[in-house]
């Protein structure tokens, strides 16, 4: 039996837990927010470079449903940064043909930020060079909980029969409906956990945990991770690689 690896199949969907901004800043005597600001530069570079490596879908974890536990100063600073990023990136997204979507619960976000998110999604809806999904106020368990609520309402209204509930149907009720499952999940900064990121979708993803903090995660770091992915055997439960 020939050994097959992911060599011939580039990671079509890469998902990233952009972690380590706070520690990066603290280690340099800076306030945590400076690490987040630096992290945005890395986002710009990775988004620009992704299509060169055959990446069609890029999903980035920007803010979790658990991140509200941080200081008011950090949360407010992050929200302001998201507003700025969305406003400032529209032109680039159109130039580079990037389709932007957001996943997560939008209800608790401020009205101004929500309308900027809606506008960017509408503006870029027809772009097809790269699908960028930004997880903002995202938590996997929260996403599944909201999906179950919607499914229950659909059953109650007679629009969904419980006997029709399949894995594919559940996927369609998630925020990521229409987005394929990630092939590779990268978590930076040496933390070895998923922190509630895409638990349903990443069931069969390959994981890599580079030590590099997100503000130092340049395109060459991404290349290293894609090379690690290439050597992985993905068996999906079968006895040989698929
Ligand atoms: C990730 O970096 C960014 C967000 C969670 C918004 P952190 O802020 O978690 O950085 P560390 O883990 O404290 O270093
Ligand atoms: C996950 O990182 C969330 C984001 C990167 C947005 P955290 O830093 O919040 O995760 P924990 O607290 O270390 O698990
Ligand atoms: Mg962290």
Short mmCIF file of C-alpha atoms and ligand atoms in Angstrom, two decimals:
data_model
loop_
_atom_site.label_atom_id
_atom_site.label_comp_id
_atom_site.label_asym_id
_atom_site.label_seq_id
_atom_site.Cartn_x
_atom_site.Cartn_y
_atom_site.Cartn_z
CA UNK A 1 0.00 0.00 0.00
CA UNK A 2 1.40 3.36 -0.97
CA UNK A 3 1.68 5.91 1.76
CA UNK A 4 -0.40 8.92 0.93
CA UNK A 5 -0.02 12.30 2.53
CA UNK A 6 -1.66 15.69 2.08
CA UNK A 7 1.23 16.56 -0.25
CA UNK A 8 -0.83 16.76 -3.39
CA UNK A 9 -3.75 18.45 -1.70
CA UNK A 10 -3.00 21.89 -0.31
CA UNK A 11 -4.98 22.94 2.73
CA UNK A 12 -8.04 24.49 1.12
CA UNK A 13 -9.34 25.88 4.38
CA UNK A 14 -6.97 27.16 7.05
CA UNK A 15 -8.37 28.33 10.39
CA UNK A 16 -6.25 30.29 12.86
CA UNK A 17 -6.52 30.93 16.60
CA UNK A 18 -4.51 34.14 16.67
CA UNK A 19 -3.16 33.85 20.20
CA UNK A 20 -0.36 35.46 22.17
CA UNK A 21 -0.92 39.17 21.49
CA UNK A 22 -1.12 40.08 25.17
CA UNK A 23 2.00 38.17 26.21
CA UNK A 24 3.89 39.55 23.21
CA UNK A 25 3.12 43.10 24.35
CA UNK A 26 3.72 42.48 28.06
CA UNK A 27 7.13 40.93 27.32
CA UNK A 28 8.08 44.20 25.62
CA UNK A 29 6.80 46.42 28.42
CA UNK A 30 3.85 47.51 26.32
CA UNK A 31 0.16 47.42 27.15
CA UNK A 32 -1.77 44.42 25.85
CA UNK A 33 -3.64 46.43 23.25
CA UNK A 34 -0.38 47.19 21.46
CA UNK A 35 -0.06 43.46 20.82
CA UNK A 36 -3.51 43.36 19.28
CA UNK A 37 -2.69 46.32 17.04
CA UNK A 38 0.50 44.60 15.88
CA UNK A 39 -1.54 41.45 15.25
CA UNK A 40 -3.68 43.31 12.72
CA UNK A 41 -0.59 43.85 10.54
CA UNK A 42 -0.09 40.08 10.48
CA UNK A 43 -3.74 39.57 9.52
CA UNK A 44 -3.28 41.89 6.54
CA UNK A 45 -0.16 40.02 5.37
CA UNK A 46 -1.66 36.55 5.78
CA UNK A 47 -4.90 37.53 4.01
CA UNK A 48 -2.90 38.94 1.12
CA UNK A 49 -0.60 35.91 0.83
CA UNK A 50 -3.14 33.10 1.42
CA UNK A 51 -4.31 32.63 -2.21
CA UNK A 52 -0.67 32.20 -3.33
CA UNK A 53 -0.60 28.92 -1.39
CA UNK A 54 -3.85 27.56 -2.74
CA UNK A 55 -5.84 28.59 0.33
CA UNK A 56 -9.44 29.28 -0.65
CA UNK A 57 -10.91 29.74 2.83
CA UNK A 58 -9.23 31.48 5.73
CA UNK A 59 -11.00 31.67 9.09
CA UNK A 60 -9.57 33.77 11.90
CA UNK A 61 -10.56 33.84 15.57
CA UNK A 62 -10.71 37.51 16.55
CA UNK A 63 -12.84 37.50 19.71
CA UNK A 64 -14.42 34.65 21.65
CA UNK A 65 -17.65 34.53 23.61
CA UNK A 66 -15.38 34.10 26.65
CA UNK A 67 -13.23 37.18 25.93
CA UNK A 68 -15.82 39.48 27.57
CA UNK A 69 -14.20 38.38 30.85
CA UNK A 70 -11.24 40.67 30.11
CA UNK A 71 -10.86 44.21 31.46
CA UNK A 72 -13.29 46.81 30.14
CA UNK A 73 -10.29 48.69 28.76
CA UNK A 74 -9.09 45.73 26.69
CA UNK A 75 -12.59 44.82 25.45
CA UNK A 76 -13.36 48.42 24.46
CA UNK A 77 -9.98 48.74 22.77
CA UNK A 78 -10.54 45.53 20.81
CA UNK A 79 -14.02 46.61 19.68
CA UNK A 80 -12.62 49.96 18.53
CA UNK A 81 -9.87 48.13 16.67
CA UNK A 82 -12.42 45.88 14.92
CA UNK A 83 -14.41 48.94 13.81
CA UNK A 84 -11.25 50.56 12.45
CA UNK A 85 -10.10 47.41 10.70
CA UNK A 86 -13.45 46.85 8.98
CA UNK A 87 -13.68 50.47 7.85
CA UNK A 88 -10.07 50.58 6.71
CA UNK A 89 -10.01 47.24 4.84
CA UNK A 90 -13.01 47.62 2.53
CA UNK A 91 -10.93 49.01 -0.32
CA UNK A 92 -8.25 46.32 -0.01
CA UNK A 93 -10.88 43.56 0.13
CA UNK A 94 -12.35 44.82 -3.12
CA UNK A 95 -8.91 45.20 -4.74
CA UNK A 96 -7.87 41.68 -3.72
CA UNK A 97 -11.32 40.17 -4.37
CA UNK A 98 -11.76 38.90 -0.81
CA UNK A 99 -15.21 37.87 0.34
CA UNK A 100 -15.59 38.65 4.03
CA UNK A 101 -18.07 36.92 6.34
CA UNK A 102 -18.48 37.02 10.10
CA UNK A 103 -19.44 34.13 12.37
CA UNK A 104 -20.49 34.35 15.99
CA UNK A 105 -23.31 35.99 17.90
CA UNK A 106 -23.73 39.56 16.73
CA UNK A 107 -26.52 40.47 19.14
CA UNK A 108 -24.25 41.64 22.01
CA UNK A 109 -22.03 43.75 19.71
CA UNK A 110 -22.58 47.49 19.42
CA UNK A 111 -24.86 48.76 16.70
CA UNK A 112 -22.16 50.67 14.83
CA UNK A 113 -19.87 47.63 14.65
CA UNK A 114 -22.76 45.40 13.56
CA UNK A 115 -23.70 47.69 10.72
CA UNK A 116 -20.07 47.89 9.54
CA UNK A 117 -19.95 44.07 9.55
CA UNK A 118 -23.19 43.87 7.53
CA UNK A 119 -21.96 46.44 5.05
CA UNK A 120 -18.63 44.70 4.47
CA UNK A 121 -20.37 41.35 3.93
CA UNK A 122 -22.73 42.89 1.38
CA UNK A 123 -19.99 44.88 -0.36
CA UNK A 124 -17.71 41.85 -0.78
CA UNK A 125 -20.39 39.18 -1.36
CA UNK A 126 -19.42 38.59 -4.99
CA UNK A 127 -15.65 38.42 -4.47
CA UNK A 128 -14.14 35.02 -5.07
CA UNK A 129 -10.34 35.12 -4.74
CA UNK A 130 -10.40 34.28 -1.02
CA UNK A 131 -13.15 33.57 1.50
CA UNK A 132 -12.21 35.28 4.74
CA UNK A 133 -14.33 34.39 7.76
CA UNK A 134 -13.83 36.43 10.89
CA UNK A 135 -15.01 34.78 14.11
CA UNK A 136 -16.13 37.71 16.25
CA UNK A 137 -17.93 36.99 19.50
CA UNK A 138 -17.70 33.38 18.41
CA UNK A 139 -17.86 30.32 20.62
CA UNK A 140 -18.41 26.82 19.26
CA UNK A 141 -20.80 25.79 22.01
CA UNK A 142 -22.68 29.06 21.66
CA UNK A 143 -22.95 28.50 17.89
CA UNK A 144 -24.31 24.97 18.41
CA UNK A 145 -26.73 26.21 21.08
CA UNK A 146 -28.10 28.89 18.75
CA UNK A 147 -28.38 26.33 15.93
CA UNK A 148 -30.29 23.88 18.15
CA UNK A 149 -32.69 26.70 19.09
CA UNK A 150 -33.33 27.47 15.40
CA UNK A 151 -33.81 23.79 14.60
CA UNK A 152 -36.28 23.38 17.46
CA UNK A 153 -38.25 26.38 16.22
CA UNK A 154 -38.25 24.92 12.68
CA UNK A 155 -39.58 21.61 14.04
CA UNK A 156 -42.26 23.42 16.03
CA UNK A 157 -43.39 25.31 12.94
CA UNK A 158 -43.59 22.07 10.96
CA UNK A 159 -40.72 23.09 8.65
CA UNK A 160 -38.34 20.39 9.81
CA UNK A 161 -39.09 16.78 10.59
CA UNK A 162 -36.89 15.26 13.33
CA UNK A 163 -36.35 12.22 11.10
CA UNK A 164 -34.65 14.53 8.56
CA UNK A 165 -31.97 15.65 11.01
CA UNK A 166 -28.61 14.58 9.60
CA UNK A 167 -25.06 15.81 10.13
CA UNK A 168 -25.33 17.81 6.90
CA UNK A 169 -28.56 19.41 8.10
CA UNK A 170 -26.97 20.39 11.41
CA UNK A 171 -24.02 21.91 9.51
CA UNK A 172 -26.49 24.00 7.57
CA UNK A 173 -27.90 25.49 10.76
CA UNK A 174 -24.47 26.59 11.97
CA UNK A 175 -22.98 30.04 11.30
CA UNK A 176 -20.59 28.34 8.89
CA UNK A 177 -23.26 26.96 6.54
CA UNK A 178 -21.80 27.16 2.99
CA UNK A 179 -18.22 27.12 4.29
CA UNK A 180 -16.32 23.81 4.00
CA UNK A 181 -14.74 22.29 7.12
CA UNK A 182 -11.20 23.45 7.94
CA UNK A 183 -8.32 21.21 6.84
CA UNK A 184 -5.72 22.83 9.06
CA UNK A 185 -6.12 24.66 12.37
CA UNK A 186 -3.17 26.75 13.53
CA UNK A 187 -2.99 28.01 17.11
CA UNK A 188 -0.10 30.35 17.76
CA UNK A 189 1.79 31.13 20.99
CA UNK A 190 2.32 27.60 22.24
CA UNK A 191 -1.07 27.00 23.82
CA UNK A 192 -2.33 23.49 23.13
CA UNK A 193 -6.08 23.86 23.30
CA UNK A 194 -8.95 24.75 21.02
CA UNK A 195 -10.69 27.27 23.31
CA UNK A 196 -14.11 26.60 21.79
CA UNK A 197 -13.04 27.27 18.18
CA UNK A 198 -15.00 25.37 15.52
CA UNK A 199 -15.56 22.18 17.59
CA UNK A 200 -18.07 20.75 15.09
CA UNK A 201 -16.30 21.83 11.91
CA UNK A 202 -12.76 20.90 12.91
CA UNK A 203 -13.63 17.34 13.96
CA UNK A 204 -11.20 15.99 11.35
CA UNK A 205 -8.87 18.95 10.92
CA UNK A 206 -5.11 18.67 11.35
CA UNK A 207 -3.79 20.81 14.22
CA UNK A 208 -0.47 22.62 14.55
CA UNK A 209 0.68 24.61 17.57
CA UNK A 210 3.60 26.91 16.72
CA UNK A 211 5.39 28.63 19.61
CA UNK A 212 5.40 31.95 17.76
CA UNK A 213 3.09 34.62 19.16
CA UNK A 214 0.58 36.01 16.68
CA UNK A 215 2.28 39.46 16.33
CA UNK A 216 5.38 37.61 15.03
CA UNK A 217 3.50 35.21 12.77
CA UNK A 218 4.78 36.27 9.36
CA UNK A 219 4.08 34.64 6.00
CA UNK A 220 7.21 32.49 6.38
CA UNK A 221 5.72 31.06 9.60
CA UNK A 222 2.58 30.21 7.66
CA UNK A 223 4.67 28.42 5.05
CA UNK A 224 6.26 26.31 7.81
CA UNK A 225 2.81 25.27 9.05
CA UNK A 226 1.63 24.42 5.53
CA UNK A 227 4.72 22.23 5.15
CA UNK A 228 3.87 20.39 8.38
CA UNK A 229 0.38 19.84 7.01
CA UNK A 230 1.79 18.36 3.80
CA UNK A 231 3.41 15.54 5.76
CA UNK A 232 0.26 14.57 7.61
CA UNK A 233 -1.67 11.43 6.71
CA UNK A 234 -5.36 12.15 6.81
CA UNK A 235 -7.24 8.90 7.22
CA UNK A 236 -10.71 10.06 8.30
CA UNK A 237 -11.19 6.81 10.15
CA UNK A 238 -10.11 4.59 7.28
CA UNK A 239 -7.06 2.33 7.50
CA UNK A 240 -5.11 4.17 4.81
CA UNK A 241 -4.77 7.86 3.97
CA UNK A 242 -7.47 9.31 1.77
C1 LIG B 1 -5.33 36.67 21.27
O1 LIG B 1 -4.27 37.11 22.05
C2 LIG B 1 -6.25 37.79 20.86
C3 LIG B 1 -7.57 37.77 21.52
C4 LIG B 1 -8.01 36.85 22.33
C5 LIG B 1 -8.44 38.89 21.20
P1 LIG B 1 -4.41 37.17 23.62
O2 LIG B 1 -4.94 38.52 23.98
O3 LIG B 1 -5.20 36.04 24.13
O4 LIG B 1 -2.91 37.06 24.07
P2 LIG B 1 -2.37 36.26 25.33
O5 LIG B 1 -2.82 34.84 25.19
O6 LIG B 1 -2.94 36.91 26.55
O7 LIG B 1 -0.90 36.40 25.23
C1 LIG B 2 -8.81 32.27 22.00
O1 LIG B 2 -7.73 32.73 22.72
C2 LIG B 2 -9.61 33.39 21.43
C3 LIG B 2 -8.99 34.18 20.38
C4 LIG B 2 -7.80 34.00 19.86
C5 LIG B 2 -9.80 35.24 19.84
P1 LIG B 2 -7.82 33.00 24.29
O2 LIG B 2 -6.52 33.60 24.67
O3 LIG B 2 -9.02 33.78 24.62
O4 LIG B 2 -7.99 31.54 24.89
P2 LIG B 2 -7.62 30.98 26.33
O5 LIG B 2 -8.26 31.89 27.34
O6 LIG B 2 -6.14 31.02 26.44
O7 LIG B 2 -8.15 29.60 26.33
MG1 LIG B 3 -4.67 34.16 24.71
#
